[in-house]
Amino acid sequence: MALEHAILVSLLERPGSGYELARRFERSIGRFWTATHQQIYRVLRRMEADGWVTAEEIGQDGRPDKRSFSVAGEGLAVLAEWLRAPVQAEAVRHELAVKIRGAAFTDDAGRAALIGEVERYRADHETLLSTYLNGEKRDFPDLDGRDAGQRLQHVVLRGGIAYERMLLDWLDDVLDTLRAL
Amino acid sequence: MALEHAILVSLLERPGSGYELARRFERSIGRFWTATHQQIYRVLRRMEADGWVTAEEIGQDGRPDKRSFSVAGEGLAVLAEWLRAPVQAEAVRHELAVKIRGAAFTDDAGRAALIGEVERYRADHETLLSTYLNGEKRDFPDLDGRDAGQRLQHVVLRGGIAYERMLLDWLDDVLDTLRAL
DNA sequence: AACGCCATGTAAGCAGTTACATGATTCA
DNA sequence: TGAATCATGTAACTGCTTACATGGCGTT
């Protein structure tokens, strides 16, 4: 119920086409809100029909034309209203936790396989942490003199970094526990 | 695609009715996998039809009869296979992060409202952390001598505790950042 | 020649939510 | 008397995913 809002924020940070939005949802904003291109195009069409965003046709040569979207006044009002509303409880889906509890009901071979999976998962998140840290060095090198948008993007990134560090520590705990069974 | 598996794990930990499962999904297991009772009943019917679980009719007096579900051999096999499969990337939905980045595009009043919301959110998670810590003291008082299931449930709970602590620290960072804008 | 990128879409289906319904019992 | 708990469901809908489609351009 808030893909619309994620799109509004992304378009306010920088206008762009459905395709560009889809790319962002694979990278930066997708770290905390996922969406496929099909879903983005559909929602974008609805938002345009409702007057939340406006499209500008941009002819390109060497590439297909595109429709670049910007947030309209109506969209800004919708966003402002949403920001005031209570933060909804998230629908948590932590598959790994289910698997860990499930490990009590499998054999040694299954448990060994799970340990391998957790190690792979841990390696992925170690990579992700590096990506975040590199992004931080690149995008937020100085401590002040930046605008509100920059500082807010930075605090969200710091959240991602804190999460990944916590996760890596916990995964070590998980691996110790699984190995000691 | 894994509510089935969460139900299997929960029923292996303790057989129960759809209603009882729904209650668990509001409390313990619901911390990392949410589901409504409607969804649970529907999936349970399918799982029964597929022979993953079996039901036992239990007549009660003073209360409605219930159907207590247990995991069948087929269900155990399905679970074992799932445990060996790669951990799927989670569909992240972190509404608060979107709102924080959205705060760059609202006025002082909107920002003040968001600060209030973050404070409320923080208070909720402080309560949740207490609940976890109390649960830990109650359910895992000793350091060893427990079975595999207990140790695995404990490590998952430690994950929840680590997450909440990380979150509270980050929310302080967020509040500082919002107030300093 | 083949692959990946840019750009946008349709179609089918499943998962999950919201709203509503029933009915007995226990507790404040 | 009213609310909460136990217990199970139906119906309608929305959101989202998966699979498929098109077509030109740039790179290896």
Coordinates of C-alpha atoms (C1' of nucleotides) in Angstrom, one line a residue:
Chain A
M1 CA 0.0 0.0 0.0
A2 CA 3.0 2.3 -0.2
L3 CA 4.8 1.5 -3.4
E4 CA 3.2 4.7 -4.6
H5 CA 4.9 6.6 -1.8
A6 CA 8.2 5.1 -2.5
I7 CA 7.9 6.1 -6.1
L8 CA 6.9 9.6 -5.1
V9 CA 10.0 10.0 -3.0
S10 CA 12.2 8.6 -5.7
L11 CA 10.8 10.9 -8.3
L12 CA 11.2 13.9 -6.0
E13 CA 14.8 13.0 -5.5
R14 CA 15.2 12.8 -9.3
P15 CA 12.5 12.6 -12.1
G16 CA 12.8 9.6 -14.4
S17 CA 11.2 7.0 -16.6
G18 CA 9.6 3.8 -15.5
Y19 CA 12.6 2.0 -16.6
E20 CA 14.9 4.2 -14.5
L21 CA 12.7 3.8 -11.5
A22 CA 12.9 0.0 -11.9
R23 CA 16.7 0.3 -11.9
R24 CA 16.7 2.3 -8.8
F25 CA 14.4 -0.3 -7.2
E26 CA 17.1 -2.8 -7.9
R27 CA 19.8 -0.7 -6.3
S28 CA 19.4 2.2 -3.8
I29 CA 15.8 2.5 -2.9
G30 CA 15.3 -1.3 -3.5
R31 CA 17.3 -1.9 -0.3
F32 CA 14.2 -1.0 1.7
W33 CA 11.4 -1.3 -0.9
T34 CA 11.4 -3.9 -3.7
A35 CA 9.3 -3.7 -6.9
T36 CA 9.5 -5.2 -10.3
H37 CA 9.2 -3.2 -13.5
Q38 CA 5.8 -4.6 -14.3
Q39 CA 4.4 -3.4 -11.0
I40 CA 6.1 0.0 -11.4
Y41 CA 4.6 0.6 -14.8
R42 CA 1.2 -0.3 -13.6
V43 CA 1.3 1.9 -10.5
L44 CA 2.8 4.7 -12.5
R45 CA -0.1 4.6 -15.0
R46 CA -2.6 4.8 -12.1
M47 CA -0.6 7.7 -10.5
E48 CA -0.6 9.6 -13.7
A49 CA -4.4 9.0 -14.2
D50 CA -4.9 10.3 -10.6
G51 CA -2.7 13.4 -11.3
W52 CA 0.0 12.5 -8.8
V53 CA 2.7 12.6 -11.4
T54 CA 3.0 14.1 -14.9
A55 CA 4.9 12.6 -17.8
E56 CA 7.1 14.3 -20.3
E57 CA 7.8 12.6 -23.6
I58 CA 11.6 12.6 -24.3
G59 CA 12.7 11.5 -27.8
Q60 CA 16.2 10.0 -27.8
D61 CA 18.2 8.9 -30.7
G62 CA 20.1 5.6 -30.5
R63 CA 17.6 4.6 -27.8
P64 CA 13.9 4.2 -27.5
D65 CA 11.9 7.2 -26.5
K66 CA 10.9 7.4 -22.9
R67 CA 8.4 9.1 -20.7
S68 CA 10.0 11.0 -17.8
F69 CA 7.8 11.4 -14.8
S70 CA 7.8 14.2 -12.3
V71 CA 5.7 14.7 -9.1
A72 CA 2.8 17.0 -9.5
G73 CA 1.3 19.2 -6.8
E74 CA -1.4 16.5 -6.0
G75 CA 1.4 13.9 -5.5
L76 CA 3.2 16.2 -3.1
A77 CA 0.1 16.7 -1.1
V78 CA -0.5 12.9 -1.0
L79 CA 3.0 12.4 0.2
A80 CA 2.8 15.0 2.9
E81 CA -0.4 13.4 4.2
W82 CA 1.2 10.0 4.2
L83 CA 4.2 11.2 6.2
R84 CA 1.9 12.4 9.0
A85 CA 0.2 9.0 9.2
P86 CA 1.4 6.4 11.7
V87 CA 4.1 4.0 10.5
Q88 CA 2.4 0.7 9.7
A89 CA 3.7 -2.4 11.3
E90 CA 5.8 -4.3 8.7
A91 CA 4.8 -7.7 7.5
V92 CA 8.0 -9.6 8.6
R93 CA 9.2 -12.5 6.5
H94 CA 12.4 -13.8 7.8
E95 CA 12.8 -17.1 6.0
L96 CA 16.2 -17.9 7.6
A97 CA 14.8 -17.8 11.1
V98 CA 12.2 -20.3 10.1
K99 CA 14.9 -22.6 8.6
I100 CA 17.0 -22.3 11.7
R101 CA 14.1 -23.4 13.9
G102 CA 13.4 -26.1 11.3
A103 CA 16.9 -27.5 11.7
A104 CA 15.7 -29.2 14.9
F105 CA 13.7 -31.5 12.7
T106 CA 16.2 -32.7 10.1
D107 CA 19.2 -35.0 10.1
D108 CA 23.0 -34.3 10.2
A109 CA 23.2 -34.1 6.4
G110 CA 20.4 -31.6 6.3
R111 CA 22.0 -29.6 9.0
A112 CA 25.3 -29.6 7.2
A113 CA 23.6 -28.3 4.1
L114 CA 21.9 -25.5 6.1
I115 CA 25.3 -24.5 7.6
G116 CA 26.6 -24.2 4.0
E117 CA 23.6 -22.1 3.1
V118 CA 24.1 -19.8 6.1
E119 CA 27.8 -19.4 5.2
R120 CA 26.8 -18.4 1.6
Y121 CA 24.2 -16.0 3.0
R122 CA 26.8 -14.5 5.3
A123 CA 29.2 -14.0 2.5
D124 CA 26.5 -12.2 0.4
H125 CA 25.9 -9.8 3.3
E126 CA 29.5 -9.2 3.8
T127 CA 29.7 -8.1 0.2
L128 CA 26.6 -6.0 0.7
L129 CA 28.2 -4.3 3.7
S130 CA 31.3 -3.5 1.7
T131 CA 29.0 -2.0 -1.0
Y132 CA 27.3 0.2 1.6
L133 CA 30.6 1.3 3.1
N134 CA 32.0 2.2 -0.3
G135 CA 28.8 4.0 -1.2
E136 CA 29.1 6.0 2.0
K137 CA 32.7 7.0 1.3
R138 CA 31.7 8.0 -2.2
D139 CA 28.4 9.8 -1.6
F140 CA 28.9 11.2 1.9
P141 CA 32.6 12.1 2.3
D142 CA 32.1 15.3 4.4
L143 CA 30.4 15.6 7.7
D144 CA 28.3 18.7 7.1
G145 CA 27.5 21.5 4.6
R146 CA 25.1 19.1 2.9
D147 CA 21.4 19.7 2.3
A148 CA 18.5 18.0 4.2
G149 CA 18.0 15.4 1.5
Q150 CA 21.6 14.3 1.6
R151 CA 21.6 14.1 5.4
L152 CA 18.4 12.0 5.4
Q153 CA 19.7 9.7 2.7
H154 CA 22.9 9.3 4.8
V155 CA 21.0 8.4 8.0
V156 CA 19.1 5.7 6.1
L157 CA 22.3 4.3 4.7
R158 CA 23.8 4.3 8.2
G159 CA 20.7 2.2 9.2
G160 CA 21.6 -0.3 6.4
I161 CA 25.2 -0.5 7.6
A162 CA 24.1 -1.0 11.2
Y163 CA 21.7 -3.7 10.1
E164 CA 24.3 -5.6 8.1
R165 CA 26.9 -5.4 10.9
M166 CA 24.3 -6.7 13.4
L167 CA 23.3 -9.4 10.9
L168 CA 26.9 -10.6 10.4
D169 CA 27.5 -10.9 14.2
W170 CA 24.3 -12.8 14.6
L171 CA 25.1 -15.1 11.7
D172 CA 28.3 -16.0 13.5
D173 CA 26.3 -16.8 16.6
V174 CA 24.0 -18.9 14.4
L175 CA 26.9 -20.8 12.8
D176 CA 28.4 -21.5 16.2
T177 CA 25.1 -22.8 17.5
L178 CA 24.5 -25.0 14.5
R179 CA 28.0 -26.5 14.6
A180 CA 27.7 -27.2 18.3
L181 CA 24.5 -29.2 18.0
Chain B
M1 CA 5.9 -19.4 -0.8
A2 CA 6.9 -20.5 2.6
L3 CA 4.0 -20.0 4.9
E4 CA 3.6 -23.8 4.5
H5 CA 7.1 -24.3 5.9
A6 CA 6.6 -21.9 8.8
I7 CA 3.4 -23.9 9.6
L8 CA 5.3 -27.2 9.4
V9 CA 8.0 -26.0 11.8
S10 CA 5.4 -24.7 14.2
L11 CA 3.4 -27.9 14.1
L12 CA 6.5 -29.9 14.6
E13 CA 7.4 -27.9 17.7
R14 CA 3.8 -28.6 18.9
P15 CA 0.8 -29.9 17.1
G16 CA -2.3 -27.7 17.2
S17 CA -5.5 -26.3 15.6
G18 CA -5.7 -23.6 13.0
Y19 CA -6.8 -21.2 15.7
E20 CA -3.8 -22.1 17.9
L21 CA -1.5 -21.6 14.9
A22 CA -3.1 -18.2 14.3
R23 CA -2.3 -17.3 17.9
R24 CA 1.3 -18.4 17.6
F25 CA 1.6 -16.3 14.4
E26 CA 0.5 -13.3 16.5
R27 CA 3.2 -14.0 19.1
S28 CA 6.3 -16.1 18.8
I29 CA 6.6 -17.3 15.3
G30 CA 4.8 -14.2 14.0
R31 CA 7.9 -12.2 14.9
F32 CA 9.5 -13.4 11.8
W33 CA 6.6 -14.7 9.7
T34 CA 3.2 -13.1 9.8
A35 CA -0.1 -14.7 8.7
T36 CA -3.8 -14.1 9.3
H37 CA -6.1 -16.9 10.5
Q38 CA -7.9 -16.9 7.1
Q39 CA -4.7 -17.5 5.3
I40 CA -3.7 -20.2 7.8
Y41 CA -7.0 -22.1 7.4
R42 CA -6.8 -22.0 3.7
V43 CA -3.2 -23.2 3.5
L44 CA -3.9 -25.8 6.2
R45 CA -6.7 -27.3 4.1
R46 CA -4.4 -27.5 1.1
M47 CA -1.6 -29.1 3.2
E48 CA -4.1 -31.6 4.5
A49 CA -5.3 -32.4 1.0
D50 CA -1.6 -32.9 -0.1
G51 CA -0.9 -35.2 2.9
W52 CA 1.6 -32.9 4.5
V53 CA -0.4 -32.8 7.8
T54 CA -3.0 -35.0 9.4
A55 CA -5.9 -33.8 11.5
E56 CA -7.4 -35.3 14.6
E57 CA -10.8 -34.3 15.7
I58 CA -10.9 -33.3 19.4
G59 CA -14.2 -32.9 21.1
Q60 CA -14.1 -30.4 23.9
D61 CA -16.9 -29.4 26.3
G62 CA -17.4 -25.7 27.1
R63 CA -15.6 -25.0 23.9
P64 CA -16.1 -25.6 20.2
D65 CA -14.6 -28.8 18.9
K66 CA -11.3 -28.4 17.1
R67 CA -9.1 -30.2 14.6
S68 CA -5.6 -30.6 15.9
F69 CA -3.0 -30.9 13.1
S70 CA 0.2 -32.9 13.1
V71 CA 3.0 -33.2 10.5
A72 CA 2.8 -36.3 8.4
G73 CA 5.8 -38.1 6.9
E74 CA 5.2 -36.3 3.6
G75 CA 5.3 -33.0 5.4
L76 CA 8.6 -33.8 7.0
A77 CA 10.1 -34.8 3.7
V78 CA 8.9 -31.5 2.2
L79 CA 10.5 -29.6 5.1
A80 CA 13.8 -31.4 4.8
E81 CA 14.0 -30.6 1.1
W82 CA 13.2 -26.9 1.7
L83 CA 15.9 -26.7 4.3
R84 CA 18.5 -27.7 1.7
A85 CA 17.3 -25.1 -0.8
P86 CA 19.0 -21.7 -1.0
V87 CA 17.7 -19.0 1.3
Q88 CA 15.5 -16.8 -0.9
A89 CA 16.2 -13.1 -0.9
E90 CA 13.6 -11.4 1.2
A91 CA 11.2 -8.8 -0.2
V92 CA 12.2 -5.9 2.0
R93 CA 9.5 -3.4 2.9
H94 CA 10.9 -0.8 5.3
E95 CA 8.3 2.0 5.3
L96 CA 10.1 4.1 7.9
A97 CA 13.1 4.4 5.6
V98 CA 10.9 5.7 2.8
K99 CA 9.3 8.2 5.2
I100 CA 12.7 9.5 6.4
R101 CA 13.9 10.1 2.9
G102 CA 10.5 11.6 2.1
A103 CA 11.0 14.1 5.0
A104 CA 13.2 16.1 2.7
F105 CA 10.1 17.1 0.8
T106 CA 7.8 18.3 3.5
D107 CA 7.5 21.4 5.7
D108 CA 8.5 22.0 9.3
A109 CA 5.1 20.9 10.6
G110 CA 5.2 17.6 8.6
R111 CA 8.7 17.0 9.9
A112 CA 7.6 17.6 13.5
A113 CA 4.8 15.1 13.0
L114 CA 7.3 12.6 11.6
I115 CA 9.5 13.1 14.7
G116 CA 6.5 12.3 16.9
E117 CA 5.8 9.2 14.9
V118 CA 9.4 8.0 15.1
E119 CA 9.3 8.5 18.9
R120 CA 6.2 6.4 19.1
Y121 CA 7.7 3.8 16.9
R122 CA 10.8 3.8 19.1
A123 CA 8.8 3.4 22.3
D124 CA 7.0 0.4 20.7
H125 CA 10.3 -1.3 20.0
E126 CA 11.6 -0.5 23.4
T127 CA 8.6 -2.4 24.8
L128 CA 9.2 -5.3 22.3
L129 CA 12.9 -5.5 23.4
S130 CA 11.7 -5.8 27.0
T131 CA 9.3 -8.6 26.0
Y132 CA 12.1 -10.4 24.3
L133 CA 14.4 -10.0 27.3
N134 CA 11.8 -11.2 29.7
G135 CA 11.0 -14.2 27.4
E136 CA 14.7 -15.0 27.3
K137 CA 14.9 -15.0 31.1
R138 CA 11.8 -17.1 31.4
D139 CA 12.4 -19.7 28.6
F140 CA 16.2 -20.0 28.5
P141 CA 17.5 -19.5 32.0
D142 CA 20.3 -22.0 31.9
L143 CA 23.2 -22.0 29.5
D144 CA 23.3 -25.6 28.5
G145 CA 21.7 -29.0 29.1
R146 CA 18.9 -28.1 26.7
D147 CA 18.0 -30.0 23.5
A148 CA 18.6 -28.9 19.9
G149 CA 15.2 -27.3 19.5
Q150 CA 15.6 -25.1 22.5
R151 CA 19.1 -24.0 21.5
L152 CA 17.9 -23.1 18.0
Q153 CA 14.8 -21.2 19.3
H154 CA 17.2 -19.3 21.6
V155 CA 19.6 -18.3 18.8
V156 CA 16.6 -17.0 16.8
L157 CA 15.5 -15.0 19.9
R158 CA 19.0 -13.6 20.3
G159 CA 18.7 -12.4 16.7
G160 CA 15.5 -10.6 17.6
I161 CA 17.2 -9.0 20.6
A162 CA 20.2 -7.9 18.5
Y163 CA 17.9 -6.5 15.9
E164 CA 15.8 -4.5 18.4
R165 CA 19.0 -3.1 20.0
M166 CA 20.4 -2.1 16.7
L167 CA 17.1 -0.5 15.7
L168 CA 16.8 1.6 18.9
D169 CA 20.4 2.9 18.4
W170 CA 19.6 3.7 14.8
L171 CA 16.3 5.5 15.7
D172 CA 18.3 7.7 18.1
D173 CA 20.5 8.6 15.2
V174 CA 17.4 9.2 13.1
L175 CA 15.9 11.5 15.7
D176 CA 19.1 13.5 16.1
T177 CA 19.3 13.9 12.3
L178 CA 15.7 15.0 12.0
R179 CA 15.9 17.4 14.9
A180 CA 19.1 19.0 13.5
L181 CA 17.6 19.7 10.0
Chain C
dA1 C1' 26.6 -13.9 -33.9
dA2 C1' 25.2 -13.5 -29.4
dC3 C1' 24.4 -11.1 -25.3
dG4 C1' 23.0 -7.3 -22.6
dC5 C1' 20.9 -2.8 -22.2
dC6 C1' 17.1 0.5 -22.9
dA7 C1' 12.2 0.9 -22.8
dT8 C1' 7.5 -0.5 -22.3
dG9 C1' 4.1 -3.4 -22.0
dT10 C1' 0.2 -7.8 -21.7
dA11 C1' -1.7 -12.0 -19.4
dA12 C1' -2.4 -15.3 -16.0
dG13 C1' -2.3 -16.6 -11.6
dC14 C1' -1.3 -16.9 -6.7
dA15 C1' -0.7 -15.0 -2.1
dG16 C1' -2.5 -12.2 1.2
dT17 C1' -5.8 -8.7 3.2
dT18 C1' -10.3 -6.9 4.6
dA19 C1' -14.7 -7.5 5.7
dC20 C1' -18.3 -10.2 7.2
dA21 C1' -20.5 -14.4 9.5
dT22 C1' -21.7 -17.8 13.2
dG23 C1' -22.2 -19.5 17.8
dA24 C1' -21.1 -21.0 22.3
dT25 C1' -18.6 -19.8 26.7
dT26 C1' -16.3 -17.2 30.2
dC27 C1' -15.2 -13.1 32.6
dA28 C1' -15.7 -8.2 34.2
Chain D
dT1 C1' -25.0 -6.6 29.7
dG2 C1' -21.2 -6.5 27.0
dA3 C1' -16.7 -7.8 25.8
dA4 C1' -13.3 -11.2 25.0
dT5 C1' -12.0 -15.9 23.9
dC6 C1' -12.4 -20.2 21.3
dA7 C1' -13.0 -22.1 16.7
dT8 C1' -13.8 -22.0 11.8
dG9 C1' -15.1 -20.3 7.8
dT10 C1' -16.8 -17.5 3.0
dA11 C1' -16.4 -13.7 -0.4
dA12 C1' -14.4 -10.0 -2.7
dC13 C1' -10.6 -7.8 -3.7
dT14 C1' -5.8 -6.0 -4.1
dG15 C1' -1.0 -6.5 -4.7
dC16 C1' 2.6 -8.7 -6.6
dT17 C1' 5.0 -12.3 -9.2
dT18 C1' 6.1 -15.0 -13.3
dA19 C1' 6.2 -15.7 -17.9
dC20 C1' 6.1 -13.9 -22.3
dA21 C1' 6.6 -10.2 -26.0
dT22 C1' 8.8 -6.5 -28.9
dG23 C1' 12.6 -4.1 -31.1
dG24 C1' 16.6 -1.4 -31.8
dC25 C1' 21.3 -0.3 -30.3
dG26 C1' 26.0 -1.2 -28.4
dT27 C1' 29.5 -4.3 -27.1
dT28 C1' 32.4 -8.6 -27.0

